[in-house]
């Protein structure tokens, strides 16, 4: 019998070991998913109240790296993770008073649009000059999201994070679509520039056409923004107006403050009386008109004599017209209305909010939601009706365009006040429901974008803060704190010229959607031809 000895080293080699290869492969596969989610968070950090607008560029650079060359299934998942990373923290304010359920549901639905955009970006990433097509696909996704479902939800448009950025003048060229396109194009161009640089170092070869396109993708948006700066001006074209903005504050934050509607009205009347005393004492100039916020009178002044008396007294004390945000019931309809209240004649002009907020001012799918949770239906007992005409108040020749709160997020709702002759814009809002969340700062940034987009002064009277006066170049010249009573008085320029963005309206957005459609068609056609060639 022969005995074979086995050495210690050989026995160690033959002993079974844990399979590290599969685990390492799984970890490697998780890297794109983690990168997609974290780049979404990075995009969120670029939004107000932080002035870190430039973080949007590396956010899209990383997204481009993650999606480039992926199949559509993987791109859907990665796009969804990017959407969650971006929208979960951005929209957390939507659950301040109603709980996490509606917030998570909103984000889950909105992230689907981002997922579809991710699949589109992956498809066009194989084309020459892919940053151009990919940026257009992103804007096409924003265009869809701003319209469906329930008339759309444009919150989180890339343009709304750029109020402090170098690209801001592009808002005057083509509105939020062109501004957002420039930012996304620059981010994807940065991705392609870095990728080609790494590839060139490895292969020691430079693909000049591709490199030129990548560099142009970064340079053209920046150069375009610099070239557009002359469109941004705060020069008065039609004289000036002295405007007063009232922030009366609320008894307490949250939805329950509506139970104290009379107190909110009294607070705004009291702050207006303080303004009148300051005017009489010569501390501030006499305003030409006074702007109250949305919901400053949730007691219907047309049906309630007490509310009417309070507003009448406030207008007479200050001696000039007051724009009052009121909840009005007329002909069986509930309306979110701005009422111009003359100190002598009383109510003389009205504007009914046209873009009412789903699940806040009206309840879609009411019967279905009632089956899920009856408390949700009781929070919106009666749906608000929509107005039909743009709001422009004429105060002794000064024309004030009105976009009430949520309407500031919609391009058309602000633009048509300017095309109807508005020389300045007011965005009366009520943010008390959302406590001290970032919502008020995000909405304030939207108003800054609108100021540059249409070259108009924008005032933002808010019940509980932050109220502000914004110049046509997007600068905030005065603002209040949150949950404090205050008034702002300032002489502001009136302007009547129209920017290219105002004149062009929706055309730049349509053009970018067509570019996206062309790129996707090209990509699909190329894929089909490649598949047929492979089969042959």
Coordinates of C-alpha atoms in Angstrom, one line a residue, residues 89-521:
X89 CA -36.1 65.7 0.1
X90 CA -37.3 68.4 -2.3
X91 CA -41.0 67.8 -1.7
X92 CA -40.9 66.7 2.0
X93 CA -42.8 69.9 2.8
X94 CA -45.9 68.4 1.2
X95 CA -46.3 66.1 4.2
X96 CA -45.8 68.7 6.9
X97 CA -49.5 68.6 7.9
X98 CA -51.0 65.7 6.1
X99 CA -48.4 63.0 7.0
X100 CA -45.9 61.0 5.1
X101 CA -48.5 59.1 3.0
X102 CA -49.4 61.8 0.5
X103 CA -45.8 63.0 0.3
X104 CA -44.5 59.5 -0.5
X105 CA -47.3 58.9 -3.0
X106 CA -46.5 62.2 -4.8
X107 CA -42.8 61.4 -5.0
X108 CA -43.5 57.9 -6.2
X109 CA -45.6 59.1 -9.1
X110 CA -43.4 62.0 -10.1
X111 CA -40.3 59.8 -10.0
X112 CA -41.9 57.7 -12.7
X113 CA -41.6 60.6 -15.1
X114 CA -37.9 60.9 -14.2
X115 CA -37.5 57.1 -14.8
X116 CA -38.9 57.4 -18.3
X117 CA -36.6 60.3 -19.0
X118 CA -33.7 58.1 -17.8
X119 CA -34.6 55.5 -20.3
X120 CA -34.8 58.2 -23.0
X121 CA -31.4 59.5 -22.1
X122 CA -29.8 56.1 -22.2
X123 CA -31.3 55.5 -25.7
X124 CA -29.9 58.8 -27.1
X125 CA -26.5 58.3 -25.3
X126 CA -25.3 56.2 -28.2
X127 CA -25.8 59.0 -30.7
X128 CA -23.2 61.5 -31.8
X129 CA -23.5 64.7 -29.8
X130 CA -25.5 62.8 -27.2
X131 CA -25.4 65.6 -24.5
X132 CA -27.6 67.8 -26.8
X133 CA -30.2 65.0 -27.3
X134 CA -30.1 64.0 -23.7
X135 CA -30.6 67.6 -22.4
X136 CA -33.6 67.9 -24.8
X137 CA -35.1 64.7 -23.5
X138 CA -34.9 66.0 -19.9
X139 CA -36.8 69.2 -20.8
X140 CA -39.4 67.1 -22.7
X141 CA -39.9 65.2 -19.5
X142 CA -40.3 68.4 -17.6
X143 CA -42.9 69.6 -20.2
X144 CA -44.9 66.4 -19.7
X145 CA -44.7 66.6 -15.9
X146 CA -45.9 70.2 -15.9
X147 CA -49.1 69.1 -17.6
X148 CA -50.1 65.6 -16.3
X149 CA -51.6 64.3 -14.2
X150 CA -54.2 66.7 -12.8
X151 CA -53.0 69.6 -14.9
X152 CA -49.4 69.0 -14.0
X153 CA -46.9 69.6 -11.2
X154 CA -43.9 71.6 -12.4
X155 CA -42.2 71.8 -9.0
X156 CA -38.6 70.8 -9.3
X157 CA -38.0 72.3 -12.7
X158 CA -34.2 72.7 -13.1
X159 CA -34.7 76.4 -13.9
X160 CA -36.2 77.0 -10.4
X161 CA -32.8 76.1 -8.8
X162 CA -30.9 78.7 -10.8
X163 CA -32.0 82.0 -9.3
X164 CA -28.4 82.7 -8.1
X165 CA -26.6 81.1 -11.0
X166 CA -24.7 82.4 -14.0
X167 CA -27.3 80.9 -16.4
X168 CA -30.1 83.1 -15.0
X169 CA -30.2 85.6 -17.9
X170 CA -31.2 82.8 -20.3
X171 CA -34.7 82.9 -18.6
X172 CA -35.2 86.1 -20.6
X173 CA -34.3 84.3 -23.8
X174 CA -36.6 81.4 -23.7
X175 CA -38.1 81.0 -20.2
X176 CA -37.7 78.1 -17.9
X177 CA -37.2 75.5 -20.8
X178 CA -34.2 77.3 -22.2
X179 CA -32.7 78.0 -18.8
X180 CA -33.1 74.4 -17.7
X181 CA -31.8 73.1 -21.0
X182 CA -28.6 75.1 -20.7
X183 CA -27.9 73.7 -17.2
X184 CA -28.6 70.1 -18.2
X185 CA -26.6 70.4 -21.4
X186 CA -23.6 71.8 -19.5
X187 CA -23.8 69.0 -17.0
X188 CA -23.9 66.3 -19.7
X189 CA -21.2 68.1 -21.6
X190 CA -19.0 68.0 -18.5
X191 CA -19.6 64.2 -18.3
X192 CA -18.6 63.7 -21.9
X193 CA -15.5 66.0 -21.6
X194 CA -14.2 64.0 -18.6
X195 CA -15.0 60.7 -20.3
X196 CA -13.1 61.6 -23.4
X197 CA -10.2 62.9 -21.4
X198 CA -9.9 59.6 -19.5
X199 CA -10.3 57.6 -22.7
X200 CA -7.7 59.7 -24.5
X201 CA -5.2 59.1 -21.7
X202 CA -5.8 55.4 -21.8
X203 CA -5.6 55.0 -25.6
X204 CA -3.4 58.0 -26.3
X205 CA -5.8 59.0 -29.1
X206 CA -8.1 62.0 -29.3
X207 CA -11.4 61.8 -31.1
X208 CA -11.5 65.5 -32.2
X209 CA -15.1 65.7 -33.4
X210 CA -16.5 64.2 -30.2
X211 CA -14.1 66.3 -28.1
X212 CA -15.3 69.5 -29.9
X213 CA -18.9 68.7 -29.3
X214 CA -18.3 68.0 -25.6
X215 CA -16.4 71.2 -25.1
X216 CA -19.1 73.2 -27.0
X217 CA -21.8 71.6 -24.8
X218 CA -20.1 73.2 -21.8
X219 CA -19.0 76.5 -23.4
X220 CA -22.1 77.4 -25.4
X221 CA -24.5 77.6 -22.4
X222 CA -22.1 79.8 -20.5
X223 CA -21.3 82.1 -23.4
X224 CA -25.1 82.3 -24.2
X225 CA -25.8 83.3 -20.6
X226 CA -23.2 86.1 -20.8
X227 CA -24.5 87.3 -24.1
X228 CA -28.1 87.4 -22.7
X229 CA -27.1 89.7 -19.8
X230 CA -28.2 92.9 -21.7
X231 CA -31.8 91.5 -21.7
X232 CA -31.8 91.8 -17.9
X233 CA -32.5 95.4 -16.7
X234 CA -34.2 97.1 -13.8
X235 CA -34.6 100.4 -15.6
X236 CA -38.0 102.1 -15.3
X237 CA -39.7 102.4 -18.7
X238 CA -43.1 103.6 -17.5
X239 CA -42.2 105.5 -14.4
X240 CA -42.3 104.0 -11.0
X241 CA -44.8 103.0 -8.4
X242 CA -44.5 102.9 -4.6
X243 CA -45.8 99.6 -3.4
X244 CA -46.5 98.3 0.1
X245 CA -46.5 94.5 0.9
X246 CA -48.3 93.4 4.0
X247 CA -47.4 90.2 6.0
X248 CA -49.9 90.0 8.8
X249 CA -48.8 86.6 10.1
X250 CA -51.1 83.9 11.4
X251 CA -52.1 82.8 15.0
X252 CA -50.3 79.5 14.5
X253 CA -48.9 77.5 11.7
X254 CA -50.6 74.5 10.1
X255 CA -54.0 73.7 8.5
X256 CA -55.8 74.5 11.8
X257 CA -55.1 78.2 11.3
X258 CA -58.1 78.3 9.0
X259 CA -60.3 77.8 12.0
X260 CA -59.1 81.2 13.1
X261 CA -59.9 83.0 9.8
X262 CA -61.1 86.2 11.5
X263 CA -57.9 86.4 13.5
X264 CA -55.8 86.2 10.2
X265 CA -57.9 89.0 8.7
X266 CA -57.5 91.1 11.8
X267 CA -53.7 90.6 11.8
X268 CA -53.5 92.0 8.2
X269 CA -55.7 94.9 9.0
X270 CA -53.7 95.7 12.1
X271 CA -50.4 95.6 10.1
X272 CA -52.0 97.9 7.5
X273 CA -52.9 100.3 10.3
X274 CA -49.3 100.3 11.5
X275 CA -48.2 101.1 7.9
X276 CA -50.8 104.0 7.8
X277 CA -49.3 105.4 11.1
X278 CA -45.8 105.1 9.7
X279 CA -46.9 107.0 6.6
X280 CA -48.5 109.8 8.7
X281 CA -45.3 110.0 10.8
X282 CA -43.2 110.4 7.7
X283 CA -41.2 107.2 8.4
X284 CA -42.1 105.6 5.1
X285 CA -43.4 107.1 1.8
X286 CA -47.1 106.9 1.0
X287 CA -47.7 103.8 -1.2
X288 CA -49.7 104.0 -4.4
X289 CA -51.4 100.7 -3.4
X290 CA -51.1 97.9 -0.8
X291 CA -50.8 94.2 -1.5
X292 CA -52.2 91.6 0.9
X293 CA -51.4 87.9 0.5
X294 CA -53.6 85.0 -0.5
X295 CA -56.1 83.9 2.2
X296 CA -55.6 87.1 4.1
X297 CA -59.4 87.1 4.4
X298 CA -60.8 83.6 4.5
X299 CA -64.0 85.2 5.7
X300 CA -66.0 86.1 2.6
X301 CA -66.2 89.9 2.7
X302 CA -69.1 89.9 0.2
X303 CA -71.2 87.7 2.5
X304 CA -69.9 88.8 5.9
X305 CA -70.6 92.3 7.1
X306 CA -67.9 92.2 9.8
X307 CA -65.2 91.2 7.4
X308 CA -66.3 93.9 4.9
X309 CA -66.1 96.5 7.7
X310 CA -62.6 95.4 8.7
X311 CA -61.3 95.7 5.1
X312 CA -63.1 99.0 4.5
X313 CA -61.5 100.4 7.7
X314 CA -58.0 99.2 6.7
X315 CA -58.3 100.7 3.2
X316 CA -59.5 104.0 4.5
X317 CA -56.8 104.2 7.1
X318 CA -54.0 103.8 4.5
X319 CA -55.9 105.8 2.0
X320 CA -55.1 103.8 -1.1
X321 CA -56.4 100.7 -2.9
X322 CA -55.7 97.3 -1.2
X323 CA -55.5 94.0 -3.0
X324 CA -57.1 91.4 -0.7
X325 CA -56.8 87.7 -0.9
X326 CA -60.2 86.3 -0.1
X327 CA -62.1 83.1 -0.1
X328 CA -65.4 83.9 -1.9
X329 CA -68.6 81.9 -2.6
X330 CA -70.5 83.2 -5.6
X331 CA -73.2 81.5 -7.6
X332 CA -72.6 78.3 -5.7
X333 CA -68.9 78.3 -6.6
X334 CA -66.0 78.5 -4.1
X335 CA -63.3 80.9 -5.5
X336 CA -59.8 81.8 -4.4
X337 CA -60.1 85.5 -5.3
X338 CA -58.0 88.6 -5.3
X339 CA -60.2 91.7 -4.7
X340 CA -59.0 95.2 -5.3
X341 CA -60.6 97.2 -2.5
X342 CA -60.8 101.0 -3.1
X343 CA -60.9 103.1 0.1
X344 CA -64.0 105.0 -1.2
X345 CA -65.8 102.6 -3.6
X346 CA -65.0 99.3 -1.9
X347 CA -64.4 96.2 -4.2
X348 CA -63.8 97.4 -7.7
X349 CA -61.9 94.6 -9.5
X350 CA -61.4 90.8 -8.9
X351 CA -59.3 88.0 -10.1
X352 CA -60.1 84.3 -9.6
X353 CA -57.2 81.9 -9.3
X354 CA -57.1 79.7 -12.4
X355 CA -54.6 77.0 -11.5
X356 CA -56.0 75.6 -8.3
X357 CA -53.9 73.0 -6.4
X358 CA -55.0 69.3 -6.6
X359 CA -55.4 67.7 -3.2
X360 CA -55.1 71.2 -1.6
X361 CA -57.9 73.3 -3.3
X362 CA -59.7 70.5 -5.0
X363 CA -59.7 66.8 -4.6
X364 CA -59.4 64.6 -7.7
X365 CA -60.7 61.0 -7.4
X366 CA -62.7 62.1 -4.3
X367 CA -64.7 58.9 -4.1
X368 CA -61.7 56.6 -4.4
X369 CA -59.7 58.5 -1.8
X370 CA -62.6 58.4 0.5
X371 CA -62.5 54.6 0.4
X372 CA -58.8 54.7 1.3
X373 CA -58.9 57.3 4.0
X374 CA -62.0 59.4 4.9
X375 CA -59.9 62.0 6.7
X376 CA -58.4 63.0 3.3
X377 CA -61.8 63.9 1.9
X378 CA -62.7 66.0 5.0
X379 CA -59.6 68.2 4.6
X380 CA -61.0 69.5 1.2
X381 CA -64.8 69.6 1.9
X382 CA -65.6 71.6 -1.2
X383 CA -63.6 72.0 -4.4
X384 CA -62.5 75.4 -5.5
X385 CA -63.6 76.5 -9.0
X386 CA -61.2 77.8 -11.5
X387 CA -61.1 81.4 -12.9
X388 CA -61.1 81.9 -16.6
X389 CA -59.4 85.2 -17.3
X390 CA -55.8 86.5 -16.6
X391 CA -55.6 88.8 -13.6
X392 CA -54.4 92.4 -14.2
X393 CA -55.5 95.1 -11.8
X394 CA -55.4 98.7 -13.1
X395 CA -54.6 101.1 -10.3
X396 CA -54.8 104.6 -11.7
X397 CA -52.9 103.5 -14.8
X398 CA -50.5 101.1 -13.1
X399 CA -51.2 97.6 -14.3
X400 CA -50.4 94.8 -11.8
X401 CA -50.4 91.2 -13.0
X402 CA -51.5 88.5 -10.5
X403 CA -50.3 85.0 -10.2
X404 CA -51.7 83.5 -7.0
X405 CA -49.3 81.2 -5.1
X406 CA -49.2 77.8 -6.9
X407 CA -49.7 79.6 -10.3
X408 CA -46.1 81.0 -10.1
X409 CA -44.9 77.5 -11.0
X410 CA -46.7 77.5 -14.3
X411 CA -45.2 79.3 -17.3
X412 CA -48.5 80.2 -18.9
X413 CA -50.1 81.6 -15.7
X414 CA -47.4 84.2 -15.3
X415 CA -46.8 85.0 -19.0
X416 CA -50.3 85.9 -19.9
X417 CA -50.5 88.6 -17.3
X418 CA -47.6 90.3 -19.0
X419 CA -49.1 89.8 -22.5
X420 CA -52.3 91.4 -21.1
X421 CA -50.3 94.5 -20.2
X422 CA -48.9 94.0 -16.7
X423 CA -46.1 96.4 -15.8
X424 CA -45.3 94.5 -12.6
X425 CA -46.3 91.2 -11.1
X426 CA -47.6 90.2 -7.7
X427 CA -47.5 86.6 -6.4
X428 CA -49.8 86.6 -3.3
X429 CA -49.2 83.4 -1.4
X430 CA -50.1 81.5 1.7
X431 CA -47.3 79.3 3.1
X432 CA -48.6 79.0 6.7
X433 CA -49.7 75.4 6.0
X434 CA -46.1 74.3 5.4
X435 CA -44.7 75.7 8.6
X436 CA -40.9 76.6 8.4
X437 CA -40.1 74.1 5.6
X438 CA -38.1 75.0 2.5
X439 CA -41.3 75.4 0.5
X440 CA -41.4 79.2 0.9
X441 CA -37.8 79.6 -0.3
X442 CA -38.4 77.3 -3.3
X443 CA -41.4 79.4 -4.3
X444 CA -39.5 82.7 -3.7
X445 CA -36.9 81.4 -6.2
X446 CA -39.6 80.8 -8.7
X447 CA -40.7 84.4 -8.4
X448 CA -37.1 85.5 -9.0
X449 CA -37.0 83.5 -12.2
X450 CA -40.3 85.0 -13.3
X451 CA -38.9 88.5 -12.7
X452 CA -36.0 87.9 -15.1
X453 CA -38.1 85.9 -17.6
X454 CA -40.5 88.8 -18.2
X455 CA -38.3 91.7 -17.0
X456 CA -40.8 92.8 -14.4
X457 CA -40.7 93.7 -10.7
X458 CA -42.3 90.9 -8.7
X459 CA -43.7 91.4 -5.2
X460 CA -44.4 88.4 -3.0
X461 CA -46.9 89.1 -0.2
X462 CA -47.2 86.0 2.0
X463 CA -49.3 85.4 5.1
X464 CA -46.4 84.2 7.3
X465 CA -43.2 84.6 5.3
X466 CA -41.0 85.1 3.4
X467 CA -42.5 88.2 1.8
X468 CA -40.3 90.1 -0.6
X469 CA -39.8 92.7 -3.3
X470 CA -37.8 91.4 -6.3
X471 CA -36.3 93.7 -9.0
X472 CA -36.6 92.8 -12.8
X473 CA -33.1 91.5 -12.7
X474 CA -34.0 88.9 -10.0
X475 CA -32.4 90.7 -7.0
X476 CA -34.3 90.6 -3.7
X477 CA -34.2 94.2 -2.4
X478 CA -36.4 93.7 0.7
X479 CA -37.7 90.6 2.5
X480 CA -39.3 89.7 5.8
X481 CA -38.6 86.9 8.3
X482 CA -41.0 83.9 8.8
X483 CA -44.0 84.0 11.1
X484 CA -43.5 87.7 12.0
X485 CA -45.9 90.6 11.2
X486 CA -44.2 93.1 8.8
X487 CA -44.7 95.5 6.0
X488 CA -42.4 96.4 3.1
X489 CA -42.5 99.7 1.2
X490 CA -40.5 100.4 -1.9
X491 CA -40.5 102.4 -5.1
X492 CA -40.2 99.9 -8.0
X493 CA -39.7 100.3 -11.7
X494 CA -42.6 99.8 -14.1
X495 CA -41.8 98.2 -17.4
X496 CA -43.8 97.5 -20.6
X497 CA -41.2 96.0 -23.0
X498 CA -41.3 92.3 -23.6
X499 CA -38.4 89.9 -23.5
X500 CA -37.9 87.2 -26.1
X501 CA -39.2 84.7 -23.6
X502 CA -42.4 86.6 -23.3
X503 CA -42.8 87.0 -27.0
X504 CA -42.0 83.4 -27.8
X505 CA -44.1 81.9 -25.1
X506 CA -44.3 78.1 -25.5
X507 CA -42.3 77.9 -28.7
X508 CA -38.9 77.2 -27.2
X509 CA -40.4 74.3 -25.2
X510 CA -42.0 72.9 -28.3
X511 CA -38.7 73.2 -30.2
X512 CA -36.9 71.3 -27.5
X513 CA -39.5 68.6 -27.3
X514 CA -39.2 68.1 -31.1
X515 CA -35.4 67.9 -30.7
X516 CA -35.9 65.2 -28.1
X517 CA -38.4 63.3 -30.3
X518 CA -35.9 63.5 -33.2
X519 CA -33.1 62.1 -31.1
X520 CA -35.3 59.3 -29.7
X521 CA -36.5 58.4 -33.2

